[in-house]
């Protein structure tokens, strides 16, 4: 999509692509301070985040993120800790300027952007049109949010001396997390525990194995089995 056309669609509020689902809305950017100094400040913070991730994960991003700001997450009643969203369709990141943890938000959303970059290098389709109208499957969301959480955790550990608490996957599979944590938190908790040992063996190889061997519906009941299958694939690469 050409840049002018993309910016027209986003700025006109004709389409909002949040959390993998398509919403039609009339959200404009008139309420938000888009002064050049403000945008440049966020861009600098995002560059700081990506540099830490690149060094720690031994990866390289392509280009710079296309960032937009709006308070739409509050409008749609999203929980306060969800301060941003990445759209694969537009290859654009929305950041809620009211969120005080902008660098953490950027770290998470850059993880989503890297998935798109790597899939493109591998020649894998992203099913962008499908995701707008039907949303991602549970399996796709678990993996995507798990990878993005991993990227966020790397930033927090390196830059803020934070401690990330991972656990072993539960026997009850995804439905255990859905019952205990509720949605959408269940995608983040199950995804984090699923992908960590896989990405610890190498981020690019891990994402490639997950992308080329997507989770099937029956895998939702046996996340441990799926994880072990992917680990075997990565170790053979």
mmCIF file with all atom_site columns, N, CA and C in Angstrom, residues 19-21 88 119 126-127 130-145 174-175 178 183 186-187 190 210 213-220 226:
data_model
loop_
_atom_site.group_PDB
_atom_site.id
_atom_site.type_symbol
_atom_site.label_atom_id
_atom_site.label_alt_id
_atom_site.label_comp_id
_atom_site.label_asym_id
_atom_site.label_entity_id
_atom_site.label_seq_id
_atom_site.pdbx_PDB_ins_code
_atom_site.Cartn_x
_atom_site.Cartn_y
_atom_site.Cartn_z
_atom_site.occupancy
_atom_site.B_iso_or_equiv
_atom_site.pdbx_formal_charge
_atom_site.auth_seq_id
_atom_site.auth_comp_id
_atom_site.auth_asym_id
_atom_site.auth_atom_id
_atom_site.pdbx_PDB_model_num
ATOM 1   N N  . UNK A 1 19  ? -5.724  -5.274  17.694 1.00 0.00 ? 19  UNK A N  1
ATOM 2   C CA . UNK A 1 19  ? -5.685  -6.612  18.270 1.00 0.00 ? 19  UNK A CA 1
ATOM 3   C C  . UNK A 1 19  ? -6.139  -7.676  17.288 1.00 0.00 ? 19  UNK A C  1
ATOM 4   N N  . UNK A 1 20  ? -5.787  -7.518  16.014 1.00 0.00 ? 20  UNK A N  1
ATOM 5   C CA . UNK A 1 20  ? -6.045  -8.544  15.023 1.00 0.00 ? 20  UNK A CA 1
ATOM 6   C C  . UNK A 1 20  ? -7.460  -8.550  14.497 1.00 0.00 ? 20  UNK A C  1
ATOM 7   N N  . UNK A 1 21  ? -8.303  -7.617  14.904 1.00 0.00 ? 21  UNK A N  1
ATOM 8   C CA . UNK A 1 21  ? -9.682  -7.594  14.434 1.00 0.00 ? 21  UNK A CA 1
ATOM 9   C C  . UNK A 1 21  ? -9.956  -6.288  13.718 1.00 0.00 ? 21  UNK A C  1
ATOM 10  N N  . UNK A 1 88  ? -0.808  -5.413  11.057 1.00 0.00 ? 88  UNK A N  1
ATOM 11  C CA . UNK A 1 88  ? -0.063  -6.024  9.962  1.00 0.00 ? 88  UNK A CA 1
ATOM 12  C C  . UNK A 1 88  ? -0.546  -5.492  8.617  1.00 0.00 ? 88  UNK A C  1
ATOM 13  N N  . UNK A 1 119 ? 8.496   -12.946 8.369  1.00 0.00 ? 119 UNK A N  1
ATOM 14  C CA . UNK A 1 119 ? 7.626   -13.714 7.490  1.00 0.00 ? 119 UNK A CA 1
ATOM 15  C C  . UNK A 1 119 ? 7.804   -13.274 6.035  1.00 0.00 ? 119 UNK A C  1
ATOM 16  N N  . UNK A 1 126 ? 0.885   -13.383 5.083  1.00 0.00 ? 126 UNK A N  1
ATOM 17  C CA . UNK A 1 126 ? 0.392   -12.944 6.385  1.00 0.00 ? 126 UNK A CA 1
ATOM 18  C C  . UNK A 1 126 ? -1.130  -12.992 6.517  1.00 0.00 ? 126 UNK A C  1
ATOM 19  N N  . UNK A 1 127 ? -1.828  -13.356 5.445  1.00 0.00 ? 127 UNK A N  1
ATOM 20  C CA . UNK A 1 127 ? -3.297  -13.423 5.493  1.00 0.00 ? 127 UNK A CA 1
ATOM 21  C C  . UNK A 1 127 ? -3.907  -12.135 6.027  1.00 0.00 ? 127 UNK A C  1
ATOM 22  N N  . UNK A 1 130 ? -7.771  -11.637 5.422  1.00 0.00 ? 130 UNK A N  1
ATOM 23  C CA . UNK A 1 130 ? -8.509  -12.570 6.277  1.00 0.00 ? 130 UNK A CA 1
ATOM 24  C C  . UNK A 1 130 ? -8.551  -12.070 7.722  1.00 0.00 ? 130 UNK A C  1
ATOM 25  N N  . UNK A 1 131 ? -7.407  -11.577 8.214  1.00 0.00 ? 131 UNK A N  1
ATOM 26  C CA . UNK A 1 131 ? -7.345  -11.147 9.613  1.00 0.00 ? 131 UNK A CA 1
ATOM 27  C C  . UNK A 1 131 ? -8.242  -9.956  9.893  1.00 0.00 ? 131 UNK A C  1
ATOM 28  N N  . UNK A 1 132 ? -8.439  -9.083  8.897  1.00 0.00 ? 132 UNK A N  1
ATOM 29  C CA . UNK A 1 132 ? -9.284  -7.909  9.106  1.00 0.00 ? 132 UNK A CA 1
ATOM 30  C C  . UNK A 1 132 ? -10.730 -8.322  9.329  1.00 0.00 ? 132 UNK A C  1
ATOM 31  N N  . UNK A 1 133 ? -11.222 -9.261  8.515  1.00 0.00 ? 133 UNK A N  1
ATOM 32  C CA . UNK A 1 133 ? -12.647 -9.572  8.561  1.00 0.00 ? 133 UNK A CA 1
ATOM 33  C C  . UNK A 1 133 ? -12.992 -10.705 9.528  1.00 0.00 ? 133 UNK A C  1
ATOM 34  N N  . UNK A 1 134 ? -12.070 -11.618 9.764  1.00 0.00 ? 134 UNK A N  1
ATOM 35  C CA . UNK A 1 134 ? -12.410 -12.738 10.645 1.00 0.00 ? 134 UNK A CA 1
ATOM 36  C C  . UNK A 1 134 ? -11.547 -12.805 11.893 1.00 0.00 ? 134 UNK A C  1
ATOM 37  N N  . UNK A 1 135 ? -10.495 -11.976 11.941 1.00 0.00 ? 135 UNK A N  1
ATOM 38  C CA . UNK A 1 135 ? -9.622  -11.989 13.103 1.00 0.00 ? 135 UNK A CA 1
ATOM 39  C C  . UNK A 1 135 ? -8.667  -13.172 13.082 1.00 0.00 ? 135 UNK A C  1
ATOM 40  N N  . UNK A 1 136 ? -7.670  -13.125 13.947 1.00 0.00 ? 136 UNK A N  1
ATOM 41  C CA . UNK A 1 136 ? -6.730  -14.235 14.036 1.00 0.00 ? 136 UNK A CA 1
ATOM 42  C C  . UNK A 1 136 ? -7.349  -15.394 14.819 1.00 0.00 ? 136 UNK A C  1
ATOM 43  N N  . UNK A 1 137 ? -6.880  -16.602 14.531 1.00 0.00 ? 137 UNK A N  1
ATOM 44  C CA . UNK A 1 137 ? -7.333  -17.762 15.288 1.00 0.00 ? 137 UNK A CA 1
ATOM 45  C C  . UNK A 1 137 ? -6.725  -17.714 16.683 1.00 0.00 ? 137 UNK A C  1
ATOM 46  N N  . UNK A 1 138 ? -7.249  -18.542 17.576 1.00 0.00 ? 138 UNK A N  1
ATOM 47  C CA . UNK A 1 138 ? -6.679  -18.596 18.929 1.00 0.00 ? 138 UNK A CA 1
ATOM 48  C C  . UNK A 1 138 ? -5.200  -18.968 18.874 1.00 0.00 ? 138 UNK A C  1
ATOM 49  N N  . UNK A 1 139 ? -4.869  -19.934 18.034 1.00 0.00 ? 139 UNK A N  1
ATOM 50  C CA . UNK A 1 139 ? -3.482  -20.359 17.909 1.00 0.00 ? 139 UNK A CA 1
ATOM 51  C C  . UNK A 1 139 ? -2.573  -19.244 17.435 1.00 0.00 ? 139 UNK A C  1
ATOM 52  N N  . UNK A 1 140 ? -3.018  -18.481 16.448 1.00 0.00 ? 140 UNK A N  1
ATOM 53  C CA . UNK A 1 140 ? -2.227  -17.359 15.937 1.00 0.00 ? 140 UNK A CA 1
ATOM 54  C C  . UNK A 1 140 ? -2.024  -16.304 17.023 1.00 0.00 ? 140 UNK A C  1
ATOM 55  N N  . UNK A 1 141 ? -3.064  -16.019 17.777 1.00 0.00 ? 141 UNK A N  1
ATOM 56  C CA . UNK A 1 141 ? -2.965  -14.992 18.816 1.00 0.00 ? 141 UNK A CA 1
ATOM 57  C C  . UNK A 1 141 ? -2.029  -15.432 19.935 1.00 0.00 ? 141 UNK A C  1
ATOM 58  N N  . UNK A 1 142 ? -2.100  -16.688 20.314 1.00 0.00 ? 142 UNK A N  1
ATOM 59  C CA . UNK A 1 142 ? -1.217  -17.197 21.371 1.00 0.00 ? 142 UNK A CA 1
ATOM 60  C C  . UNK A 1 142 ? 0.245   -17.017 20.957 1.00 0.00 ? 142 UNK A C  1
ATOM 61  N N  . UNK A 1 143 ? 0.573   -17.442 19.745 1.00 0.00 ? 143 UNK A N  1
ATOM 62  C CA . UNK A 1 143 ? 1.958   -17.370 19.269 1.00 0.00 ? 143 UNK A CA 1
ATOM 63  C C  . UNK A 1 143 ? 2.387   -15.914 19.088 1.00 0.00 ? 143 UNK A C  1
ATOM 64  N N  . UNK A 1 144 ? 1.547   -15.106 18.437 1.00 0.00 ? 144 UNK A N  1
ATOM 65  C CA . UNK A 1 144 ? 1.895   -13.709 18.176 1.00 0.00 ? 144 UNK A CA 1
ATOM 66  C C  . UNK A 1 144 ? 2.138   -12.934 19.472 1.00 0.00 ? 144 UNK A C  1
ATOM 67  N N  . UNK A 1 145 ? 1.216   -13.078 20.429 1.00 0.00 ? 145 UNK A N  1
ATOM 68  C CA . UNK A 1 145 ? 1.362   -12.326 21.680 1.00 0.00 ? 145 UNK A CA 1
ATOM 69  C C  . UNK A 1 145 ? 2.517   -12.872 22.521 1.00 0.00 ? 145 UNK A C  1
ATOM 70  N N  . UNK A 1 174 ? -4.516  -24.434 26.477 1.00 0.00 ? 174 UNK A N  1
ATOM 71  C CA . UNK A 1 174 ? -4.979  -23.055 26.387 1.00 0.00 ? 174 UNK A CA 1
ATOM 72  C C  . UNK A 1 174 ? -6.222  -22.817 27.232 1.00 0.00 ? 174 UNK A C  1
ATOM 73  N N  . UNK A 1 175 ? -7.079  -23.821 27.328 1.00 0.00 ? 175 UNK A N  1
ATOM 74  C CA . UNK A 1 175 ? -8.349  -23.630 28.022 1.00 0.00 ? 175 UNK A CA 1
ATOM 75  C C  . UNK A 1 175 ? -8.150  -23.443 29.524 1.00 0.00 ? 175 UNK A C  1
ATOM 76  N N  . UNK A 1 178 ? -7.434  -19.780 29.694 1.00 0.00 ? 178 UNK A N  1
ATOM 77  C CA . UNK A 1 178 ? -8.661  -19.034 29.399 1.00 0.00 ? 178 UNK A CA 1
ATOM 78  C C  . UNK A 1 178 ? -9.564  -18.995 30.626 1.00 0.00 ? 178 UNK A C  1
ATOM 79  N N  . UNK A 1 183 ? -9.965  -13.677 28.892 1.00 0.00 ? 183 UNK A N  1
ATOM 80  C CA . UNK A 1 183 ? -9.432  -13.122 27.643 1.00 0.00 ? 183 UNK A CA 1
ATOM 81  C C  . UNK A 1 183 ? -9.523  -11.602 27.682 1.00 0.00 ? 183 UNK A C  1
ATOM 82  N N  . UNK A 1 186 ? -5.338  -14.321 28.571 1.00 0.00 ? 186 UNK A N  1
ATOM 83  C CA . UNK A 1 186 ? -4.955  -15.724 28.374 1.00 0.00 ? 186 UNK A CA 1
ATOM 84  C C  . UNK A 1 186 ? -4.000  -15.905 27.196 1.00 0.00 ? 186 UNK A C  1
ATOM 85  N N  . UNK A 1 187 ? -4.119  -15.073 26.173 1.00 0.00 ? 187 UNK A N  1
ATOM 86  C CA . UNK A 1 187 ? -3.221  -15.191 25.013 1.00 0.00 ? 187 UNK A CA 1
ATOM 87  C C  . UNK A 1 187 ? -1.788  -14.812 25.391 1.00 0.00 ? 187 UNK A C  1
ATOM 88  N N  . UNK A 1 190 ? -0.378  -17.695 28.212 1.00 0.00 ? 190 UNK A N  1
ATOM 89  C CA . UNK A 1 190 ? -0.076  -18.986 27.575 1.00 0.00 ? 190 UNK A CA 1
ATOM 90  C C  . UNK A 1 190 ? 0.988   -18.827 26.503 1.00 0.00 ? 190 UNK A C  1
ATOM 91  N N  . UNK A 1 210 ? 7.766   -21.698 14.159 1.00 0.00 ? 210 UNK A N  1
ATOM 92  C CA . UNK A 1 210 ? 6.377   -21.457 14.572 1.00 0.00 ? 210 UNK A CA 1
ATOM 93  C C  . UNK A 1 210 ? 5.515   -21.031 13.386 1.00 0.00 ? 210 UNK A C  1
ATOM 94  N N  . UNK A 1 213 ? 4.919   -23.987 10.945 1.00 0.00 ? 213 UNK A N  1
ATOM 95  C CA . UNK A 1 213 ? 4.173   -25.102 11.555 1.00 0.00 ? 213 UNK A CA 1
ATOM 96  C C  . UNK A 1 213 ? 3.116   -24.531 12.497 1.00 0.00 ? 213 UNK A C  1
ATOM 97  N N  . UNK A 1 214 ? 2.124   -23.847 11.933 1.00 0.00 ? 214 UNK A N  1
ATOM 98  C CA . UNK A 1 214 ? 1.129   -23.162 12.774 1.00 0.00 ? 214 UNK A CA 1
ATOM 99  C C  . UNK A 1 214 ? 0.326   -24.126 13.634 1.00 0.00 ? 214 UNK A C  1
ATOM 100 N N  . UNK A 1 215 ? -0.120  -23.600 14.735 1.00 0.00 ? 215 UNK A N  1
ATOM 101 C CA . UNK A 1 215 ? -0.904  -24.389 15.672 1.00 0.00 ? 215 UNK A CA 1
ATOM 102 C C  . UNK A 1 215 ? -2.244  -24.785 15.062 1.00 0.00 ? 215 UNK A C  1
ATOM 103 N N  . UNK A 1 216 ? -2.617  -26.046 15.253 1.00 0.00 ? 216 UNK A N  1
ATOM 104 C CA . UNK A 1 216 ? -3.919  -26.539 14.815 1.00 0.00 ? 216 UNK A CA 1
ATOM 105 C C  . UNK A 1 216 ? -4.893  -26.496 15.992 1.00 0.00 ? 216 UNK A C  1
ATOM 106 N N  . UNK A 1 217 ? -6.158  -26.631 15.676 1.00 0.00 ? 217 UNK A N  1
ATOM 107 C CA . UNK A 1 217 ? -7.168  -26.523 16.728 1.00 0.00 ? 217 UNK A CA 1
ATOM 108 C C  . UNK A 1 217 ? -6.928  -27.527 17.844 1.00 0.00 ? 217 UNK A C  1
ATOM 109 N N  . UNK A 1 218 ? -6.534  -28.746 17.485 1.00 0.00 ? 218 UNK A N  1
ATOM 110 C CA . UNK A 1 218 ? -6.322  -29.775 18.508 1.00 0.00 ? 218 UNK A CA 1
ATOM 111 C C  . UNK A 1 218 ? -5.114  -29.469 19.390 1.00 0.00 ? 218 UNK A C  1
ATOM 112 N N  . UNK A 1 219 ? -4.197  -28.631 18.898 1.00 0.00 ? 219 UNK A N  1
ATOM 113 C CA . UNK A 1 219 ? -3.028  -28.266 19.695 1.00 0.00 ? 219 UNK A CA 1
ATOM 114 C C  . UNK A 1 219 ? -3.392  -27.372 20.873 1.00 0.00 ? 219 UNK A C  1
ATOM 115 N N  . UNK A 1 220 ? -4.535  -26.707 20.792 1.00 0.00 ? 220 UNK A N  1
ATOM 116 C CA . UNK A 1 220 ? -4.958  -25.836 21.891 1.00 0.00 ? 220 UNK A CA 1
ATOM 117 C C  . UNK A 1 220 ? -5.143  -26.623 23.182 1.00 0.00 ? 220 UNK A C  1
ATOM 118 N N  . UNK A 1 226 ? 2.625   -29.390 21.457 1.00 0.00 ? 226 UNK A N  1
ATOM 119 C CA . UNK A 1 226 ? 2.972   -28.497 20.337 1.00 0.00 ? 226 UNK A CA 1
ATOM 120 C C  . UNK A 1 226 ? 4.339   -27.862 20.570 1.00 0.00 ? 226 UNK A C  1
#
